[in-house]
mmCIF file of C-alpha atoms in Angstrom:
data_model
loop_
_atom_site.group_PDB
_atom_site.id
_atom_site.type_symbol
_atom_site.label_atom_id
_atom_site.label_comp_id
_atom_site.label_asym_id
_atom_site.label_seq_id
_atom_site.Cartn_x
_atom_site.Cartn_y
_atom_site.Cartn_z
ATOM 1 C CA UNK Z 14 41.688 -29.139 0.389
ATOM 2 C CA UNK Z 15 42.050 -25.399 1.536
ATOM 3 C CA UNK Z 16 38.931 -23.992 3.862
ATOM 4 C CA UNK Z 17 39.339 -20.732 3.048
ATOM 5 C CA UNK Z 18 39.217 -21.363 -1.408
ATOM 6 C CA UNK Z 19 35.079 -21.897 -2.344
ATOM 7 C CA UNK Z 20 31.819 -20.184 -1.548
ATOM 8 C CA UNK Z 21 29.097 -20.860 0.846
ATOM 9 C CA UNK Z 22 25.467 -20.099 0.140
ATOM 10 C CA UNK Z 23 23.546 -17.649 2.159
ATOM 11 C CA UNK Z 24 19.654 -17.171 1.728
ATOM 12 C CA UNK Z 25 18.072 -13.240 1.559
ATOM 13 C CA UNK Z 26 15.862 -14.268 4.096
ATOM 14 C CA UNK Z 27 19.320 -13.817 6.916
ATOM 15 C CA UNK Z 28 18.014 -10.076 6.721
ATOM 16 C CA UNK Z 29 15.594 -10.059 8.590
ATOM 17 C CA UNK Z 30 18.113 -11.880 11.762
ATOM 18 C CA UNK Z 31 18.015 -10.690 14.852
ATOM 19 C CA UNK Z 32 22.090 -9.497 14.382
ATOM 20 C CA UNK Z 33 20.534 -7.272 11.985
ATOM 21 C CA UNK Z 34 17.523 -6.093 12.925
ATOM 22 C CA UNK Z 35 18.207 -4.940 16.466
ATOM 23 C CA UNK Z 36 21.610 -3.998 15.142
ATOM 24 C CA UNK Z 37 21.546 -0.599 15.574
ATOM 25 C CA UNK Z 38 24.360 0.260 13.888
ATOM 26 C CA UNK Z 39 25.552 -2.013 10.465
ATOM 27 C CA UNK Z 40 29.931 -2.412 10.874
ATOM 28 C CA UNK Z 41 31.207 -1.857 6.706
ATOM 29 C CA UNK Z 42 31.002 -5.736 6.406
ATOM 30 C CA UNK Z 43 26.832 -5.658 7.267
ATOM 31 C CA UNK Z 44 26.745 -3.616 4.621
ATOM 32 C CA UNK Z 45 28.576 -4.872 2.392
ATOM 33 C CA UNK Z 46 26.861 -7.897 2.726
ATOM 34 C CA UNK Z 47 23.787 -6.351 2.102
ATOM 35 C CA UNK Z 48 24.973 -4.805 -0.831
ATOM 36 C CA UNK Z 49 25.684 -7.916 -2.425
ATOM 37 C CA UNK Z 50 21.874 -9.546 -1.320
ATOM 38 C CA UNK Z 51 20.497 -6.115 -2.791
ATOM 39 C CA UNK Z 52 21.770 -6.268 -6.584
ATOM 40 C CA UNK Z 53 19.713 -8.189 -9.022
ATOM 41 C CA UNK Z 54 20.804 -11.842 -9.705
ATOM 42 C CA UNK Z 55 19.470 -11.095 -13.748
ATOM 43 C CA UNK Z 56 19.271 -8.235 -16.342
ATOM 44 C CA UNK Z 57 16.185 -6.432 -16.366
ATOM 45 C CA UNK Z 58 14.035 -3.580 -16.307
ATOM 46 C CA UNK Z 59 13.011 -0.416 -14.253
ATOM 47 C CA UNK Z 60 10.580 2.057 -13.956
ATOM 48 C CA UNK Z 61 10.628 4.673 -12.233
ATOM 49 C CA UNK Z 62 8.635 8.284 -13.151
ATOM 50 C CA UNK Z 63 8.999 8.320 -17.476
ATOM 51 C CA UNK Z 64 11.868 7.017 -17.622
ATOM 52 C CA UNK Z 65 12.945 3.867 -17.948
ATOM 53 C CA UNK Z 66 16.700 2.043 -16.401
ATOM 54 C CA UNK Z 67 18.378 -1.472 -17.329
ATOM 55 C CA UNK Z 68 20.045 -2.983 -15.363
ATOM 56 C CA UNK Z 69 22.686 -5.958 -15.764
ATOM 57 C CA UNK Z 70 22.702 -8.482 -13.103
ATOM 58 C CA UNK Z 71 24.992 -7.648 -10.084
ATOM 59 C CA UNK Z 72 23.283 -3.776 -10.728
ATOM 60 C CA UNK Z 73 20.347 -1.847 -7.767
ATOM 61 C CA UNK Z 74 18.885 0.795 -7.994
ATOM 62 C CA UNK Z 75 19.457 2.409 -3.973
ATOM 63 C CA UNK Z 76 18.260 5.506 -1.866
ATOM 64 C CA UNK Z 77 21.231 7.023 0.048
ATOM 65 C CA UNK Z 78 18.588 8.116 3.370
ATOM 66 C CA UNK Z 79 17.502 5.075 3.065
ATOM 67 C CA UNK Z 80 20.755 2.901 3.368
ATOM 68 C CA UNK Z 81 22.018 5.944 6.202
ATOM 69 C CA UNK Z 82 18.536 4.959 8.489
ATOM 70 C CA UNK Z 83 19.193 0.946 7.987
ATOM 71 C CA UNK Z 84 23.656 1.367 7.973
ATOM 72 C CA UNK Z 85 22.579 3.743 11.093
ATOM 73 C CA UNK Z 86 24.876 5.749 9.857
ATOM 74 C CA UNK Z 87 25.714 8.897 9.092
ATOM 75 C CA UNK Z 88 25.680 11.003 5.611
ATOM 76 C CA UNK Z 89 29.712 11.471 5.755
ATOM 77 C CA UNK Z 90 30.339 8.014 6.788
ATOM 78 C CA UNK Z 91 28.184 5.819 4.261
ATOM 79 C CA UNK Z 92 29.718 8.515 1.773
ATOM 80 C CA UNK Z 93 33.330 7.743 2.116
ATOM 81 C CA UNK Z 94 32.732 3.631 2.260
ATOM 82 C CA UNK Z 95 31.606 4.011 -1.035
ATOM 83 C CA UNK Z 96 34.057 6.161 -2.263
ATOM 84 C CA UNK Z 97 36.595 2.908 -0.661
ATOM 85 C CA UNK Z 98 34.391 0.728 -2.185
ATOM 86 C CA UNK Z 99 34.770 2.234 -5.849
ATOM 87 C CA UNK Z 100 38.588 2.842 -4.460
ATOM 88 C CA UNK Z 101 38.811 -1.279 -4.326
ATOM 89 C CA UNK Z 102 37.586 -1.671 -6.662
ATOM 90 C CA UNK Z 103 34.387 -3.752 -5.393
ATOM 91 C CA UNK Z 104 31.106 -1.544 -6.753
ATOM 92 C CA UNK Z 105 31.265 1.107 -9.305
ATOM 93 C CA UNK Z 106 27.848 4.418 -8.509
ATOM 94 C CA UNK Z 107 26.817 6.724 -9.420
ATOM 95 C CA UNK Z 108 24.304 9.584 -7.763
ATOM 96 C CA UNK Z 109 21.937 11.704 -9.216
ATOM 97 C CA UNK Z 110 18.872 13.690 -6.969
ATOM 98 C CA UNK Z 111 17.169 10.949 -6.827
ATOM 99 C CA UNK Z 112 18.463 8.445 -6.658
ATOM 100 C CA UNK Z 113 22.167 6.288 -6.648
ATOM 101 C CA UNK Z 114 22.336 3.357 -9.206
ATOM 102 C CA UNK Z 115 25.774 1.325 -7.882
ATOM 103 C CA UNK Z 116 26.826 -2.359 -9.437
ATOM 104 C CA UNK Z 117 28.903 -4.676 -8.145
ATOM 105 C CA UNK Z 118 32.222 -5.178 -10.272
ATOM 106 C CA UNK Z 119 32.979 -8.679 -10.444
ATOM 107 C CA UNK Z 120 29.139 -10.381 -9.364
ATOM 108 C CA UNK Z 121 29.560 -13.602 -10.391
ATOM 109 C CA UNK Z 122 32.087 -14.142 -8.036
ATOM 110 C CA UNK Z 123 29.876 -12.919 -5.020
ATOM 111 C CA UNK Z 124 26.685 -15.185 -6.753
ATOM 112 C CA UNK Z 125 27.735 -18.391 -8.119
ATOM 113 C CA UNK Z 126 25.107 -18.764 -11.116
ATOM 114 C CA UNK Z 127 23.607 -22.249 -10.291
ATOM 115 C CA UNK Z 128 24.199 -25.357 -13.595
ATOM 116 C CA UNK Z 129 21.798 -25.791 -15.714
ATOM 117 C CA UNK Z 130 18.673 -27.518 -15.427
ATOM 118 C CA UNK Z 131 15.955 -28.931 -17.876
ATOM 119 C CA UNK Z 132 13.714 -26.443 -20.384
ATOM 120 C CA UNK Z 133 10.673 -26.407 -18.083
ATOM 121 C CA UNK Z 134 12.788 -25.929 -14.730
ATOM 122 C CA UNK Z 135 14.541 -22.974 -16.523
ATOM 123 C CA UNK Z 136 11.351 -20.988 -18.129
ATOM 124 C CA UNK Z 137 9.180 -22.278 -15.004
ATOM 125 C CA UNK Z 138 11.925 -20.420 -12.665
ATOM 126 C CA UNK Z 139 12.945 -17.740 -15.204
ATOM 127 C CA UNK Z 140 9.260 -16.387 -14.834
ATOM 128 C CA UNK Z 141 9.430 -16.397 -11.083
ATOM 129 C CA UNK Z 142 12.139 -13.985 -10.630
ATOM 130 C CA UNK Z 143 11.595 -12.531 -12.883
ATOM 131 C CA UNK Z 144 8.887 -11.800 -11.695
ATOM 132 C CA UNK Z 145 10.076 -11.298 -7.500
ATOM 133 C CA UNK Z 146 12.275 -9.002 -9.869
ATOM 134 C CA UNK Z 147 10.320 -6.792 -10.819
ATOM 135 C CA UNK Z 148 7.780 -7.157 -7.274
ATOM 136 C CA UNK Z 149 11.021 -6.250 -5.540
ATOM 137 C CA UNK Z 150 12.560 -3.363 -7.544
ATOM 138 C CA UNK Z 151 9.184 -1.726 -7.066
ATOM 139 C CA UNK Z 152 8.089 -2.095 -3.457
ATOM 140 C CA UNK Z 153 11.549 -0.354 -2.804
ATOM 141 C CA UNK Z 154 11.274 2.546 -5.114
ATOM 142 C CA UNK Z 155 7.857 3.041 -3.678
ATOM 143 C CA UNK Z 156 9.364 2.709 0.109
ATOM 144 C CA UNK Z 157 12.291 4.877 -1.422
ATOM 145 C CA UNK Z 158 9.911 7.247 -1.981
ATOM 146 C CA UNK Z 159 7.812 6.989 0.948
ATOM 147 C CA UNK Z 160 11.043 8.030 3.184
ATOM 148 C CA UNK Z 161 12.225 10.558 0.794
ATOM 149 C CA UNK Z 162 8.950 11.961 1.404
ATOM 150 C CA UNK Z 163 8.987 12.093 4.635
ATOM 151 C CA UNK Z 164 12.288 13.244 5.249
ATOM 152 C CA UNK Z 165 10.851 16.878 3.126
ATOM 153 C CA UNK Z 166 7.897 17.162 5.702
ATOM 154 C CA UNK Z 167 10.471 16.606 8.545
ATOM 155 C CA UNK Z 168 12.686 18.979 7.790
ATOM 156 C CA UNK Z 169 9.813 21.349 6.024
ATOM 157 C CA UNK Z 170 8.161 21.664 9.466
ATOM 158 C CA UNK Z 171 9.590 20.129 12.346
ATOM 159 C CA UNK Z 172 12.863 19.698 12.464
ATOM 160 C CA UNK Z 173 13.786 20.962 16.016
ATOM 161 C CA UNK Z 174 12.786 17.246 16.513
ATOM 162 C CA UNK Z 175 14.518 13.946 17.331
ATOM 163 C CA UNK Z 176 15.516 13.062 13.986
ATOM 164 C CA UNK Z 177 14.956 9.372 15.107
ATOM 165 C CA UNK Z 178 11.294 9.801 14.313
ATOM 166 C CA UNK Z 179 12.544 9.306 10.816
ATOM 167 C CA UNK Z 180 14.154 6.119 11.129
ATOM 168 C CA UNK Z 181 11.131 4.987 13.629
ATOM 169 C CA UNK Z 182 8.458 5.975 12.084
ATOM 170 C CA UNK Z 183 9.467 4.488 8.619
ATOM 171 C CA UNK Z 184 10.710 1.601 9.954
ATOM 172 C CA UNK Z 185 6.788 1.124 10.887
ATOM 173 C CA UNK Z 186 4.471 2.301 8.465
ATOM 174 C CA UNK Z 187 7.014 0.435 5.576
ATOM 175 C CA UNK Z 188 6.936 -3.419 7.104
ATOM 176 C CA UNK Z 189 5.426 -5.227 4.490
ATOM 177 C CA UNK Z 190 2.460 -7.201 4.931
ATOM 178 C CA UNK Z 191 2.037 -11.335 4.969
ATOM 179 C CA UNK Z 192 2.332 -11.690 0.885
ATOM 180 C CA UNK Z 193 5.337 -8.772 1.022
ATOM 181 C CA UNK Z 194 3.212 -6.674 -1.943
ATOM 182 C CA UNK Z 195 2.573 -4.118 0.306
ATOM 183 C CA UNK Z 196 3.594 -2.105 2.420
ATOM 184 C CA UNK Z 197 2.061 -0.662 6.342
ATOM 185 C CA UNK Z 198 1.385 3.293 5.154
ATOM 186 C CA UNK Z 199 -0.580 1.788 1.110
ATOM 187 C CA UNK Z 200 -3.277 -0.109 3.282
ATOM 188 C CA UNK Z 201 -4.555 2.297 4.782
ATOM 189 C CA UNK Z 202 -7.424 3.694 3.388
ATOM 190 C CA UNK Z 203 -5.626 7.621 4.352
ATOM 191 C CA UNK Z 204 -1.896 8.577 4.630
ATOM 192 C CA UNK Z 205 -1.707 12.213 5.854
ATOM 193 C CA UNK Z 206 2.734 12.222 5.954
ATOM 194 C CA UNK Z 207 1.919 16.087 8.030
ATOM 195 C CA UNK Z 208 -0.709 14.505 10.807
ATOM 196 C CA UNK Z 209 0.579 10.870 10.907
ATOM 197 C CA UNK Z 210 4.164 12.191 11.616
ATOM 198 C CA UNK Z 211 3.191 14.780 14.048
ATOM 199 C CA UNK Z 212 1.485 12.676 15.981
ATOM 200 C CA UNK Z 213 3.620 10.038 15.600
ATOM 201 C CA UNK Z 214 6.541 12.617 16.911
ATOM 202 C CA UNK Z 215 4.223 13.972 20.036
ATOM 203 C CA UNK Z 216 3.265 10.103 20.945
ATOM 204 C CA UNK Z 217 6.919 9.282 20.858
ATOM 205 C CA UNK Z 218 7.113 12.597 23.717
ATOM 206 C CA UNK Z 219 4.119 10.589 25.770
ATOM 207 C CA UNK Z 220 5.922 7.129 25.688
ATOM 208 C CA UNK Z 221 8.908 8.452 26.867
ATOM 209 C CA UNK Z 222 7.461 10.457 29.859
ATOM 210 C CA UNK Z 223 6.084 7.031 30.972
ATOM 211 C CA UNK Z 224 7.111 3.738 31.634
ATOM 212 C CA UNK Z 225 7.304 0.858 28.474
ATOM 213 C CA UNK Z 226 5.320 -1.512 28.923
ATOM 214 C CA UNK Z 227 6.500 -5.276 28.456
ATOM 215 C CA UNK Z 228 5.712 -6.070 24.837
ATOM 216 C CA UNK Z 229 5.866 -9.675 25.426
ATOM 217 C CA UNK Z 230 3.865 -10.171 27.742
ATOM 218 C CA UNK Z 231 1.086 -8.404 25.564
ATOM 219 C CA UNK Z 232 -0.184 -10.857 22.899
ATOM 220 C CA UNK Z 233 -0.290 -9.775 19.502
ATOM 221 C CA UNK Z 234 -4.285 -9.748 16.584
ATOM 222 C CA UNK Z 235 -4.690 -11.868 14.059
ATOM 223 C CA UNK Z 236 -3.759 -8.820 11.885
ATOM 224 C CA UNK Z 237 0.035 -8.564 14.148
ATOM 225 C CA UNK Z 238 -0.406 -4.543 14.433
ATOM 226 C CA UNK Z 239 -2.545 -4.661 17.789
ATOM 227 C CA UNK Z 240 -1.802 -6.013 21.348
ATOM 228 C CA UNK Z 241 -4.438 -7.796 23.158
ATOM 229 C CA UNK Z 242 -5.320 -5.771 27.261
ATOM 230 C CA UNK Z 243 -7.898 -6.493 29.356
ATOM 231 C CA UNK Z 244 -9.082 -3.992 31.911
ATOM 232 C CA UNK Z 245 -7.777 -4.079 35.652
ATOM 233 C CA UNK Z 246 -11.961 -2.875 36.348
ATOM 234 C CA UNK Z 247 -14.234 -5.208 34.440
ATOM 235 C CA UNK Z 248 -11.219 -7.574 32.551
ATOM 236 C CA UNK Z 249 -13.107 -6.504 29.458
ATOM 237 C CA UNK Z 250 -10.305 -7.494 26.043
ATOM 238 C CA UNK Z 251 -10.186 -4.549 23.490
ATOM 239 C CA UNK Z 252 -7.124 -3.738 20.682
ATOM 240 C CA UNK Z 253 -4.487 -1.856 21.540
ATOM 241 C CA UNK Z 254 -1.860 0.258 19.499
ATOM 242 C CA UNK Z 255 2.074 0.049 21.429
ATOM 243 C CA UNK Z 256 1.827 3.159 22.725
ATOM 244 C CA UNK Z 257 -1.425 2.779 23.899
ATOM 245 C CA UNK Z 258 -0.716 0.591 26.543
ATOM 246 C CA UNK Z 259 0.387 2.985 28.476
ATOM 247 C CA UNK Z 260 -2.815 4.643 29.348
ATOM 248 C CA UNK Z 261 -6.501 4.127 30.764
ATOM 249 C CA UNK Z 262 -8.518 0.999 28.839
ATOM 250 C CA UNK Z 263 -10.697 2.736 27.041
ATOM 251 C CA UNK Z 264 -13.431 0.514 28.601
ATOM 252 C CA UNK Z 265 -13.415 2.302 32.706
ATOM 253 C CA UNK Z 266 -10.499 4.701 32.092
ATOM 254 C CA UNK Z 267 -8.305 1.955 34.039
ATOM 255 C CA UNK Z 268 -5.178 -0.036 33.951
ATOM 256 C CA UNK Z 269 -4.692 -2.632 31.532
ATOM 257 C CA UNK Z 270 -3.113 -5.874 32.348
ATOM 258 C CA UNK Z 271 -1.655 -8.560 29.602
ATOM 259 C CA UNK Z 272 -4.137 -11.174 31.123
ATOM 260 C CA UNK Z 273 -7.566 -10.868 32.623
ATOM 261 C CA UNK Z 274 -7.459 -11.154 35.980
#
């Protein structure tokens, strides 16, 4: 048997693997795998504003800005990559001022359909897949819209600052909750992008001027968003954001330790 033929199954959770998560720049292979994972497994309809888009199996709606930030690529490199895939017959794509629609050519070659199941299982799993696809597409559209708004504010008000702030800010605020249906910025009562981005940029400057705390020494609270720190003077515990661990305690203005003295 030729071991170079056939296929293996890969779970989409692989995108959360440390190799991808902490990679500063994707290779073309990693970017291609990302596209395969993000494509629709079934036909689907997506509503954006007042427009309804019929997406076939293997299609996806993406933001090129999100792809550039995620891949760590320049606009030119991403553009050349998409053109190369189109030239080799791997994809077809169309770009508007709002989005990019990509179709994986011969998607069934990469994603084999499961064998026929009994009618009860098919009905149940089809409904589940439909709901998951709707949630996934809606979340990605909301995320793309948020990233576009952040970029607009940055260009207008903070264009002289580090461009990496956009990626850092968006990665932090688009983190999903445990159920995966909401992002961190959506769980805030109010969210003024200009004010929060300005504060983020200022904090990043302060952060770079002081030694970073070893986060592995600190425990997270139940929400997973704050760290538990202890005052060096009175040993009282409190909750702190990552960038606050380098500052003084809220009670005695003393050093913040990861554990009691």
